[in-house]
XYZ file of C-alpha atoms in Angstrom:
666
model
C 0.000 0.000 0.000
C 1.316 3.443 -0.915
C 1.114 5.911 1.978
C 3.166 8.928 0.837
C 3.940 10.094 -2.701
C 6.707 12.470 -3.695
C 5.743 14.314 -6.887
C 8.828 14.871 -9.040
C 7.250 17.709 -10.994
C 5.746 21.162 -10.733
C 2.855 23.301 -11.911
C -0.482 22.029 -13.110
C 0.335 18.312 -13.149
C 1.795 18.381 -9.624
C -1.406 20.017 -8.356
C -3.470 17.481 -10.284
C -1.675 14.528 -8.653
C -1.958 16.068 -5.191
C -5.744 16.362 -5.554
C -6.139 12.666 -6.339
C -3.708 11.577 -3.620
C -5.614 13.686 -1.098
C -8.886 12.045 -2.192
C -7.293 8.614 -1.648
C -5.949 9.565 1.791
C -2.314 9.488 0.631
C 0.170 12.088 1.933
C 2.160 14.112 -0.601
C 5.606 15.700 -0.853
C 6.342 18.526 -3.301
C 9.754 19.394 -4.648
C 10.522 22.882 -5.862
C 13.232 25.031 -7.372
C 14.182 28.460 -6.071
C 11.912 29.991 -8.729
C 8.965 27.952 -7.412
C 9.385 28.633 -3.682
C 5.885 30.136 -3.426
C 4.241 28.002 -6.113
C 0.754 26.535 -5.740
C 1.926 22.913 -5.716
C 4.243 23.718 -2.801
C 1.351 25.223 -0.863
C -0.960 22.277 -1.589
C 1.396 19.437 -0.602
C 1.743 18.147 2.967
C 5.524 18.652 2.807
C 7.892 20.373 0.401
C 11.641 20.185 -0.260
C 13.871 22.711 -2.068
C 15.908 20.874 -4.707
C 17.977 23.561 -6.447
C 18.166 26.677 -8.646
C 15.574 27.750 -11.197
C 17.160 25.959 -14.151
C 15.483 22.564 -14.619
C 18.865 20.939 -15.225
C 19.858 21.952 -11.696
C 16.591 21.025 -9.983
C 13.726 19.069 -11.567
C 16.107 16.963 -13.652
C 18.387 16.039 -10.725
C 17.285 12.492 -9.968
C 19.688 11.972 -7.075
C 18.526 15.150 -5.320
C 14.884 14.163 -5.757
C 15.570 10.688 -4.343
C 17.293 12.236 -1.362
C 14.172 14.357 -0.752
C 12.026 11.201 -0.882
C 14.219 9.448 1.679
C 14.290 12.454 4.028
C 10.493 12.765 4.010
C 9.724 9.049 4.191
C 7.945 8.852 0.834
C 7.432 5.304 -0.407
C 6.532 6.182 -4.017
C 7.436 8.761 -6.660
C 5.054 10.094 -9.305
C 6.926 11.779 -12.177
C 3.973 13.562 -13.824
C 4.845 14.354 -17.437
C 7.998 15.939 -18.825
C 11.220 16.211 -16.798
C 12.142 12.673 -15.572
C 8.859 10.966 -16.472
C 10.357 8.975 -19.371
C 13.900 8.597 -18.061
C 14.609 4.879 -17.555
C 17.778 5.618 -15.607
C 15.720 7.497 -13.044
C 13.307 4.560 -12.792
C 16.265 2.277 -12.080
C 17.429 4.674 -9.348
C 13.972 4.774 -7.762
C 13.616 1.019 -7.671
C 17.198 0.524 -6.432
C 16.337 2.841 -3.536
C 13.441 0.548 -2.616
C 10.756 3.003 -3.724
C 7.784 2.543 -6.064
C 7.843 4.336 -9.402
C 4.289 5.289 -10.396
C 4.722 4.543 -14.061
C 5.944 1.808 -16.403
C 9.110 -0.233 -16.008
C 12.482 1.054 -17.152
C 12.510 -1.732 -19.741
C 9.210 -0.564 -21.251
C 10.380 3.059 -21.333
C 13.611 2.046 -23.063
C 11.689 -0.001 -25.613
C 9.566 3.008 -26.609
C 11.920 5.856 -25.699
C 13.676 6.082 -29.051
C 11.339 6.466 -32.008
C 13.466 4.447 -34.415
C 13.776 1.434 -32.099
C 10.100 1.653 -31.144
C 9.023 1.525 -34.769
C 11.174 -1.506 -35.434
C 9.579 -3.191 -32.409
C 6.081 -2.308 -33.598
C 6.780 -3.727 -37.038
C 7.623 -7.041 -35.372
C 4.372 -6.832 -33.388
C 2.414 -6.297 -36.657
C 1.386 -2.763 -35.720
C 1.235 -0.551 -38.850
C 4.162 1.923 -39.006
C 4.704 5.142 -41.029
C 7.054 4.619 -44.005
C 10.459 6.171 -43.334
C 14.092 5.767 -42.340
C 14.750 4.761 -38.717
C 18.350 3.590 -39.058
C 21.523 4.398 -37.148
C 23.394 6.311 -39.878
C 23.136 10.050 -39.246
C 25.339 11.571 -41.935
C 23.734 14.313 -44.008
C 24.341 12.470 -47.257
C 22.583 9.348 -45.912
C 19.590 11.175 -44.439
C 19.163 13.400 -47.488
C 19.361 10.344 -49.744
C 16.730 8.503 -47.680
C 14.484 11.570 -47.809
C 14.766 11.534 -51.583
C 13.871 7.828 -51.667
C 10.851 8.342 -49.396
C 9.681 11.299 -51.479
C 9.071 14.879 -50.410
C 7.548 16.280 -48.318
C 9.216 14.490 -45.405
C 9.327 15.049 -41.679
C 12.610 15.171 -39.751
C 11.972 14.084 -36.160
C 14.186 13.871 -33.113
C 14.350 10.209 -32.178
C 14.183 11.129 -28.478
C 11.483 13.238 -26.832
C 8.374 14.799 -28.329
C 6.192 17.888 -28.097
C 7.211 19.036 -31.569
C 10.802 19.691 -30.477
C 13.448 18.755 -33.030
C 10.810 18.356 -35.723
C 10.887 19.985 -39.170
C 8.769 19.514 -42.276
C 10.877 19.681 -45.456
C 9.271 20.241 -48.853
C 12.308 19.820 -51.125
C 15.882 18.571 -51.267
C 17.390 22.072 -51.247
C 15.919 22.893 -47.844
C 16.934 19.607 -46.235
C 20.439 20.515 -44.895
C 19.293 23.678 -43.073
C 16.210 21.948 -41.647
C 18.307 19.020 -40.441
C 20.793 21.341 -38.731
C 18.010 23.236 -36.969
C 16.227 20.046 -35.877
C 19.471 18.621 -34.483
C 20.226 21.761 -32.461
C 16.752 21.788 -30.958
C 16.822 18.055 -30.254
C 20.198 18.357 -28.551
C 18.998 21.256 -26.392
C 15.704 19.588 -25.459
C 16.677 15.928 -25.061
C 20.475 15.741 -25.067
C 20.321 13.593 -28.228
C 20.685 15.128 -31.700
C 19.934 11.948 -33.665
C 16.893 12.016 -35.933
C 14.736 9.861 -38.152
C 13.047 10.749 -41.431
C 9.436 9.887 -42.244
C 6.982 10.324 -45.050
C 4.851 13.411 -44.427
C 1.177 12.522 -44.736
C -0.391 15.454 -46.589
C -3.842 15.327 -44.928
C -2.880 13.993 -41.525
C -4.934 13.653 -38.379
C -3.234 12.959 -35.067
C -5.317 10.377 -33.204
C -3.989 8.677 -30.099
C -5.234 5.826 -27.947
C -5.085 5.876 -24.151
C -3.912 2.481 -22.908
C -3.531 1.045 -19.427
C -1.796 -2.128 -18.318
C -1.098 -3.788 -14.989
C 1.565 -6.131 -13.631
C -0.808 -9.104 -13.975
C -0.784 -9.131 -17.788
C -4.008 -7.188 -18.316
C -4.262 -4.307 -20.770
C -7.170 -2.175 -21.997
C -7.690 0.941 -24.042
C -9.791 3.882 -22.896
C -10.710 4.976 -26.415
C -9.184 7.680 -28.572
C -8.324 11.353 -28.425
C -8.044 13.599 -31.470
C -5.117 16.023 -31.210
C -5.082 17.294 -34.796
C -5.434 20.978 -33.846
C -1.724 21.777 -33.649
C 0.678 24.635 -34.253
C 4.408 23.989 -34.662
C 3.610 20.289 -34.026
C 2.324 21.134 -30.539
C -1.211 20.333 -29.470
C -3.601 23.235 -28.895
C -7.062 21.719 -28.496
C -7.606 18.016 -27.781
C -10.882 16.147 -27.788
C -12.440 12.775 -27.158
C -13.810 10.887 -28.925
C -12.367 11.684 -32.367
C -14.942 13.407 -34.608
C -16.293 11.112 -37.307
C -14.624 7.994 -35.910
C -16.299 4.838 -37.331
C -16.714 1.951 -34.908
C -14.635 -0.460 -37.000
C -11.700 1.977 -37.019
C -12.034 2.624 -33.265
C -11.913 -1.128 -32.675
C -8.906 -1.574 -34.999
C -6.922 1.291 -33.471
C -7.785 0.195 -29.939
C -6.694 -3.369 -30.677
C -3.425 -2.164 -32.252
C -2.680 0.034 -29.228
C -3.344 -2.792 -26.764
C -1.170 -5.073 -28.907
C 1.632 -2.488 -28.720
C 1.316 -2.301 -24.922
C 1.303 -6.070 -24.501
C 4.364 -6.402 -26.755
C 6.431 -4.703 -24.022
C 4.488 -6.001 -20.981
C 3.338 -2.478 -20.260
C 2.040 -1.545 -16.801
C 0.577 1.898 -16.062
C -0.802 4.724 -18.193
C 0.480 5.139 -21.724
C -0.553 6.673 -25.012
C -0.056 5.128 -28.437
C 0.012 7.878 -31.043
C -1.075 7.249 -34.620
C -0.916 9.363 -37.750
C -4.077 8.994 -39.829
C -4.547 9.731 -43.537
C -7.829 11.670 -43.572
C -7.789 12.511 -47.295
C -10.788 10.249 -47.855
C -12.372 10.293 -44.400
C -11.445 7.973 -41.548
C -10.784 4.425 -42.733
C -9.669 1.411 -40.690
C -6.691 0.786 -43.014
C -5.370 4.376 -42.978
C -3.568 4.685 -39.648
C 0.090 4.161 -38.698
C 2.023 4.022 -35.438
C 4.109 7.125 -34.679
C 5.277 6.700 -31.098
C 4.257 5.657 -27.614
C 4.388 8.084 -24.718
C 5.152 6.041 -21.625
C 3.527 8.422 -19.155
C 0.364 10.347 -18.441
C -0.481 12.852 -21.182
C -1.237 16.543 -20.777
C -4.590 15.885 -22.451
C -5.666 13.000 -20.188
C -8.609 15.002 -18.707
C -10.751 14.580 -21.846
C -10.493 10.807 -21.435
C -11.399 11.143 -17.769
C -14.448 13.249 -18.605
C -15.932 10.874 -21.202
C -15.227 7.721 -19.160
C -15.922 9.077 -15.659
C -12.577 7.714 -14.424
C -9.606 9.157 -12.540
C -6.503 8.078 -14.464
C -4.114 9.231 -11.727
C -5.953 6.985 -9.278
C -5.588 4.103 -11.741
C -1.853 4.855 -11.965
C -1.460 4.727 -8.198
C -3.471 1.509 -7.832
C -1.566 -0.260 -10.621
C 1.772 0.855 -9.158
C 0.682 -0.588 -5.798
C 0.228 -3.980 -7.469
C -3.534 -3.981 -7.964
C -5.233 -5.259 -11.120
C -6.957 -2.859 -13.492
C -10.242 -1.671 -11.948
C -12.273 -2.413 -15.102
C -12.184 -4.742 -18.097
C -12.545 -3.617 -21.705
C -16.247 -4.488 -21.933
C -16.963 -2.393 -18.828
C -15.620 0.791 -20.445
C -17.852 3.150 -22.429
C -17.977 6.668 -23.857
C -20.295 9.343 -22.459
C -20.717 12.414 -24.649
C -17.873 14.568 -25.908
C -15.051 16.446 -24.153
C -12.787 19.235 -25.420
C -9.650 20.646 -23.759
C -7.852 23.916 -24.492
C -4.356 24.744 -23.269
C -4.179 28.317 -21.990
C -0.637 29.604 -22.452
C 1.239 32.822 -21.741
C 2.117 33.391 -25.379
C 1.472 35.896 -28.133
C -0.444 34.230 -30.954
C -0.112 37.336 -33.109
C 3.689 37.119 -32.910
C 4.112 33.515 -33.945
C 3.070 32.139 -30.533
C 6.154 33.515 -28.843
C 6.180 32.604 -25.144
C 5.570 35.454 -22.710
C 6.455 36.142 -19.112
C 4.955 38.311 -16.408
C 3.227 38.364 -13.055
C -0.412 37.275 -13.052
C -1.828 40.396 -11.435
C -5.362 39.132 -11.981
C -6.556 35.595 -12.696
C -10.177 34.540 -12.674
C -11.793 31.532 -14.326
C -15.542 31.414 -14.974
C -18.027 29.610 -12.778
C -20.240 26.915 -14.218
C -20.030 23.471 -15.761
C -16.363 23.670 -16.725
C -13.232 21.941 -15.448
C -10.045 23.941 -14.963
C -6.726 22.254 -14.150
C -4.345 25.037 -13.127
C -0.996 25.230 -11.389
C -0.953 28.968 -10.759
C -3.039 31.591 -9.000
C -3.232 35.385 -9.014
C 0.103 36.881 -7.996
C 2.210 34.040 -9.404
C 4.837 34.742 -12.025
C 5.258 33.121 -15.430
C 9.027 32.801 -15.752
C 11.248 31.954 -18.740
C 12.503 28.799 -17.024
C 9.549 26.469 -17.640
C 6.654 25.749 -19.955
C 4.377 28.840 -20.013
C 1.120 26.946 -19.434
C -1.344 28.778 -17.197
C -4.155 26.227 -17.155
C -6.082 23.588 -19.067
C -9.806 24.195 -19.572
C -12.061 21.208 -20.226
C -15.698 21.266 -21.339
C -18.137 18.342 -21.617
C -21.349 18.047 -23.587
C -23.566 15.357 -24.975
C -22.493 16.487 -28.463
C -19.305 17.976 -29.862
C -21.094 21.213 -30.731
C -22.317 21.567 -27.156
C -18.847 20.938 -25.723
C -17.218 23.439 -28.113
C -19.843 26.056 -27.317
C -19.248 25.676 -23.585
C -15.488 25.867 -24.056
C -15.609 28.990 -26.244
C -17.917 30.721 -23.777
C -15.745 29.836 -20.781
C -12.561 30.983 -22.533
C -14.227 34.299 -23.358
C -15.096 34.805 -19.681
C -11.577 33.992 -18.492
C -9.751 37.020 -17.067
C -5.943 37.109 -17.070
C -3.924 40.299 -16.596
C -0.174 40.677 -16.316
C 0.885 38.746 -19.389
C -0.368 38.198 -22.919
C -2.271 34.922 -23.426
C -3.706 32.828 -26.252
C -7.343 32.879 -25.042
C -8.649 34.996 -27.951
C -6.952 32.631 -30.410
C -8.526 29.621 -28.662
C -11.997 31.179 -28.828
C -11.572 31.796 -32.557
C -10.381 28.233 -33.093
C -13.413 26.818 -31.256
C -15.651 28.864 -33.559
C -13.663 28.354 -36.766
C -15.900 26.996 -39.517
C -13.429 24.270 -40.575
C -12.775 23.156 -37.001
C -16.475 23.111 -36.133
C -17.463 21.247 -39.338
C -15.204 19.271 -38.579
C -12.764 19.452 -41.464
C -9.767 18.416 -39.403
C -6.110 17.800 -40.110
C -2.876 18.964 -38.504
C -2.524 21.801 -41.034
C -5.843 23.449 -40.173
C -4.372 26.119 -37.887
C -1.572 26.979 -40.312
C -4.038 27.385 -43.187
C -6.312 29.661 -41.168
C -3.566 31.374 -39.170
C -4.327 34.913 -40.348
C -7.959 34.862 -39.262
C -7.209 32.925 -36.076
C -4.498 35.315 -34.884
C -5.933 38.602 -36.134
C -6.092 41.023 -33.225
C -9.442 42.721 -32.847
C -8.831 46.439 -32.251
C -10.239 47.851 -29.050
C -13.426 49.878 -29.574
C -13.126 53.626 -29.085
C -15.112 53.574 -25.854
C -12.764 50.942 -24.360
C -9.673 52.952 -25.339
C -11.285 56.025 -23.772
C -12.110 54.131 -20.584
C -8.556 52.769 -20.355
C -7.232 56.322 -20.743
C -9.417 57.543 -17.893
C -8.221 54.623 -15.733
C -4.572 55.309 -16.650
C -4.819 59.006 -15.767
C -4.048 58.445 -12.087
C -7.460 59.444 -10.747
C -8.917 57.895 -7.618
C -12.617 57.045 -7.798
C -15.132 56.581 -5.029
C -17.691 53.770 -5.189
C -20.071 55.928 -7.275
C -17.423 56.610 -9.891
C -16.960 60.238 -8.877
C -13.410 61.516 -8.548
C -12.051 61.578 -5.015
C -10.865 65.181 -4.566
C -7.687 64.090 -2.796
C -6.922 61.791 -5.702
C -7.575 64.553 -8.186
C -4.791 66.787 -6.925
C -1.917 66.558 -9.397
C -3.654 64.858 -12.316
C -6.412 67.486 -12.437
C -7.149 70.998 -11.349
C -9.732 71.222 -8.566
C -11.192 74.503 -9.874
C -12.466 75.098 -13.352
C -12.769 72.588 -16.189
C -9.953 70.054 -15.601
C -7.958 68.705 -18.557
C -4.885 66.557 -18.905
C -2.833 64.817 -21.574
C -2.461 61.096 -20.841
C -0.121 58.753 -22.783
C -1.275 55.207 -23.487
C 0.644 52.431 -25.192
C -1.467 50.620 -27.796
C 0.049 47.691 -29.734
C 3.569 48.903 -28.930
C 2.909 52.491 -30.055
C 2.624 55.417 -27.616
C -0.488 57.530 -28.257
C -1.550 60.682 -26.412
C -5.079 61.572 -25.366
C -6.637 64.623 -23.808
C -9.155 63.832 -21.112
C -11.554 66.439 -19.854
C -13.778 66.175 -16.837
C -17.323 67.033 -17.974
C -19.115 66.294 -14.695
C -18.887 64.343 -11.460
C -19.079 61.032 -13.392
C -18.658 62.202 -16.983
C -15.497 62.392 -19.128
C -14.555 63.532 -22.599
C -11.579 61.831 -24.257
C -9.977 63.241 -27.408
C -7.166 61.778 -29.508
C -6.250 60.883 -33.072
C -6.069 57.189 -32.110
C -9.844 57.251 -31.730
C -11.717 56.569 -34.941
C -14.315 59.156 -33.990
C -11.702 61.594 -32.710
C -13.637 62.106 -29.471
C -15.623 59.915 -27.091
C -17.915 61.026 -24.255
C -18.158 58.642 -21.304
C -21.117 59.231 -19.031
C -22.286 57.847 -15.695
C -18.966 56.110 -14.992
C -19.180 53.942 -11.871
C -16.558 51.695 -10.319
C -16.980 48.759 -7.939
C -13.629 47.022 -7.582
C -12.810 45.624 -11.036
C -16.381 46.165 -12.283
C -16.870 49.319 -14.333
C -20.129 50.630 -15.785
C -20.507 53.563 -18.149
C -22.548 54.906 -21.014
C -21.174 55.786 -24.460
C -23.157 56.784 -27.515
C -26.386 56.350 -25.603
C -25.631 52.698 -24.789
C -25.058 51.524 -21.211
C -22.109 49.160 -21.000
C -20.277 47.036 -18.444
C -16.778 45.596 -18.349
C -14.091 44.379 -15.976
C -10.920 46.440 -15.669
C -7.609 45.779 -13.915
C -5.600 48.950 -13.324
C -1.994 48.043 -12.522
C 1.112 50.152 -12.040
C 2.309 49.817 -15.623
C -0.763 48.591 -17.511
C -4.523 48.664 -17.882
C -6.341 45.471 -18.886
C -9.981 45.594 -19.943
C -12.151 42.457 -20.263
C -15.061 43.303 -22.531
C -17.506 41.142 -24.482
C -15.296 38.067 -24.402
C -12.090 39.834 -25.436
C -9.072 41.062 -23.481
C -7.637 44.471 -24.368
C -4.269 45.387 -22.880
C -2.781 48.884 -22.717
C 0.583 50.028 -21.359
C 1.242 53.015 -19.142
C 4.430 54.444 -20.692
C 5.669 56.280 -17.611
C 8.982 57.862 -18.624
C 9.230 55.683 -21.734
C 10.632 57.414 -24.792
C 9.131 56.890 -28.211
C 12.419 55.415 -29.484
C 12.225 52.694 -26.824
C 9.306 51.133 -28.655
C 10.769 48.723 -31.204
C 14.197 48.795 -32.696
C 13.481 50.075 -36.162
C 15.341 48.940 -39.258
C 18.769 49.302 -37.641
C 18.041 47.401 -34.414
C 17.581 43.655 -33.919
C 16.001 43.035 -30.523
C 14.948 39.888 -28.688
C 11.298 39.135 -29.349
C 11.033 37.020 -26.206
C 12.929 36.469 -22.971
C 15.423 33.652 -23.394
C 18.995 32.427 -23.764
C 21.307 33.284 -26.664
C 22.344 29.961 -28.223
C 24.335 31.168 -31.235
C 25.718 34.487 -32.492
C 26.310 34.125 -36.216
C 27.785 37.547 -37.101
C 30.426 39.982 -35.890
C 30.928 43.738 -36.082
C 31.885 44.960 -39.555
C 30.337 41.986 -41.342
C 28.145 42.525 -44.412
C 24.709 40.895 -44.120
C 21.819 40.380 -46.497
C 18.153 40.888 -45.700
C 16.801 37.735 -44.061
C 20.253 36.440 -43.090
C 20.326 34.719 -39.679
C 22.096 36.817 -37.027
C 21.263 35.311 -33.629
C 19.578 32.091 -32.511
C 17.711 32.198 -29.194
C 15.968 29.603 -27.093
C 13.189 30.091 -24.556
C 10.773 27.662 -22.941
C 12.099 24.844 -25.137
C 11.505 26.806 -28.346
C 14.216 27.926 -30.769
C 13.917 31.222 -32.643
C 16.146 32.727 -35.323
C 16.496 36.531 -35.528
C 17.333 37.751 -39.016
C 18.588 40.930 -40.638
C 15.706 43.291 -41.524
C 17.655 44.670 -44.502
C 20.977 44.521 -46.296
C 23.687 46.297 -44.340
C 26.804 46.201 -42.192
C 26.812 45.016 -38.593
C 27.726 47.955 -36.344
C 27.658 46.199 -32.978
C 27.024 42.778 -31.480
C 25.739 43.428 -27.968
C 25.375 39.867 -26.619
C 27.385 36.687 -26.285
C 26.430 33.007 -26.388
C 24.842 31.922 -23.113
C 23.479 35.361 -22.224
C 20.021 35.450 -20.615
C 18.136 38.392 -22.116
C 14.735 39.952 -21.506
C 12.065 40.695 -24.108
C 12.966 43.718 -26.246
C 16.706 43.799 -25.457
C 18.819 44.974 -28.385
C 21.135 42.210 -29.590
C 22.632 43.508 -32.832
C 22.701 46.934 -34.476
C 23.286 47.726 -38.129
C 25.027 50.816 -39.406
C 22.631 53.500 -40.529
C 22.059 53.203 -44.263
C 23.751 56.557 -44.911
C 26.866 55.408 -43.009
C 26.905 52.060 -44.814
C 26.784 53.845 -48.138
């Protein structure tokens, strides 16, 4: 019997495991890095142990330090969550050697499926259909390029270790292969410590459908049906759902049987996911799916399976690890309705989904029939050290349309201030005509990227309200200006006016605000389409603001922070900066400045001062939150200065390289 579990993870999944352990009466131990000292999972656990600095390589990836924490706290089992050490067979060996229970599969099973090339060879022997490709040991460019040519373009280069879209590149022709291979290898090395790759045929109308499997140590194995994860960007899942839309029963049975066969081939015990690529060019057919890989852990998207089956997969993991048989047999499992999950990230969809950082000054999820799995709360900080996930939101309905409608509505009512998020993008995806139809494949988001990431401009009355909020006034509960708060920003006598700067989409704009009455304001500025907006009957109750504009009474939620104003209005989030002391030339670098577009680490500097560069030429390669980004020259020119070195940790907007002014270069 397991009595105390140490969770070798952080964030949302650590909190998720703690909730189930608490329900089962099992004590929990959290581990945390210096960056996570005040994290939610630390607060929730019965005990917590500091394991090192912020960098994962010095904390969450230190197996010996984590084992020491387990021994000191008397834990008898370790749950790895997902990511970090969850699929590290060496860590499993260490855990078992220490006399502890690893809540997951055996080291042997992880090794069998841990490298994509070896796993595919094993699956071929087990008669599980496999994607055509090259999975051999030779890694020379000439060999891989030759195999790609034999397979036929387009092909997919994939890191043989790891997942999550890291070390993966689609290549459309032979000429692009060397550069894509080099980039994939760098990313694979940084993410998994292994730069070796395999090459596969790229299915042109692919759907990503995976099967949740579960095995026990008594030889039993079942599948808990499928999940469709085709809504992806950069090979990373965005919205997952169960069951797969349009799945015929014969194909569900065939895929389920193949997944169970794969699990039994390695005597699998615990939760696992067998991922298949499906050719959806002619609908879903039972002979059009191929094995891609097996994830030997719990998946991020496991909640949709829990919702449609009514089961707790973490509880199943714990029971199986304790030596129990599977709680149910295959014929006792069934599907109830439809579930959809969206991953809420601190990222800027309009800037290529660049990860963002910041303190969550305000965080509120909607009430109602919605599940939210979060690992943060208001006041927590999204740092550059870890995955920028804020929460997972899961909706359930008797039909797919009902579930999607609930999810879109809940996302629109979600309030997050302090960092940019992808909630508006997720709402648009839920309501996208192709996604709703469903006309699904993994290229759907890329095809519709412009409409999905288009930023809706703030209405004039919201810009005007944000300007009033940013002016420094203090309101009483009726919305009238507190006289004490008015000193400085406004004159007490006469008709008060003031110029107020506001940062909108990176550009500083100036507005004149004029007090027209106790609760009435006039805002003028060329950034307003109408030139002037009158706000009447303004009232404030905490974050709730009410006002009238153009004869229409309106309500919104507004968070007024030291350096920003965030307005939640009609399902959209509008963010404005308060440019206190910021000069106009601090906004953007212009054509002569190459600045970091995200906080991260400089991995490569490819130029030096005095060097001639062409427009589009790579200058600096950065990495943040497991993502690699190349910064290129905005024009032809000569490098004036290189301001960073390899290994430097830089913030968003820091200038990295400058070019000589065009007149100087001439």
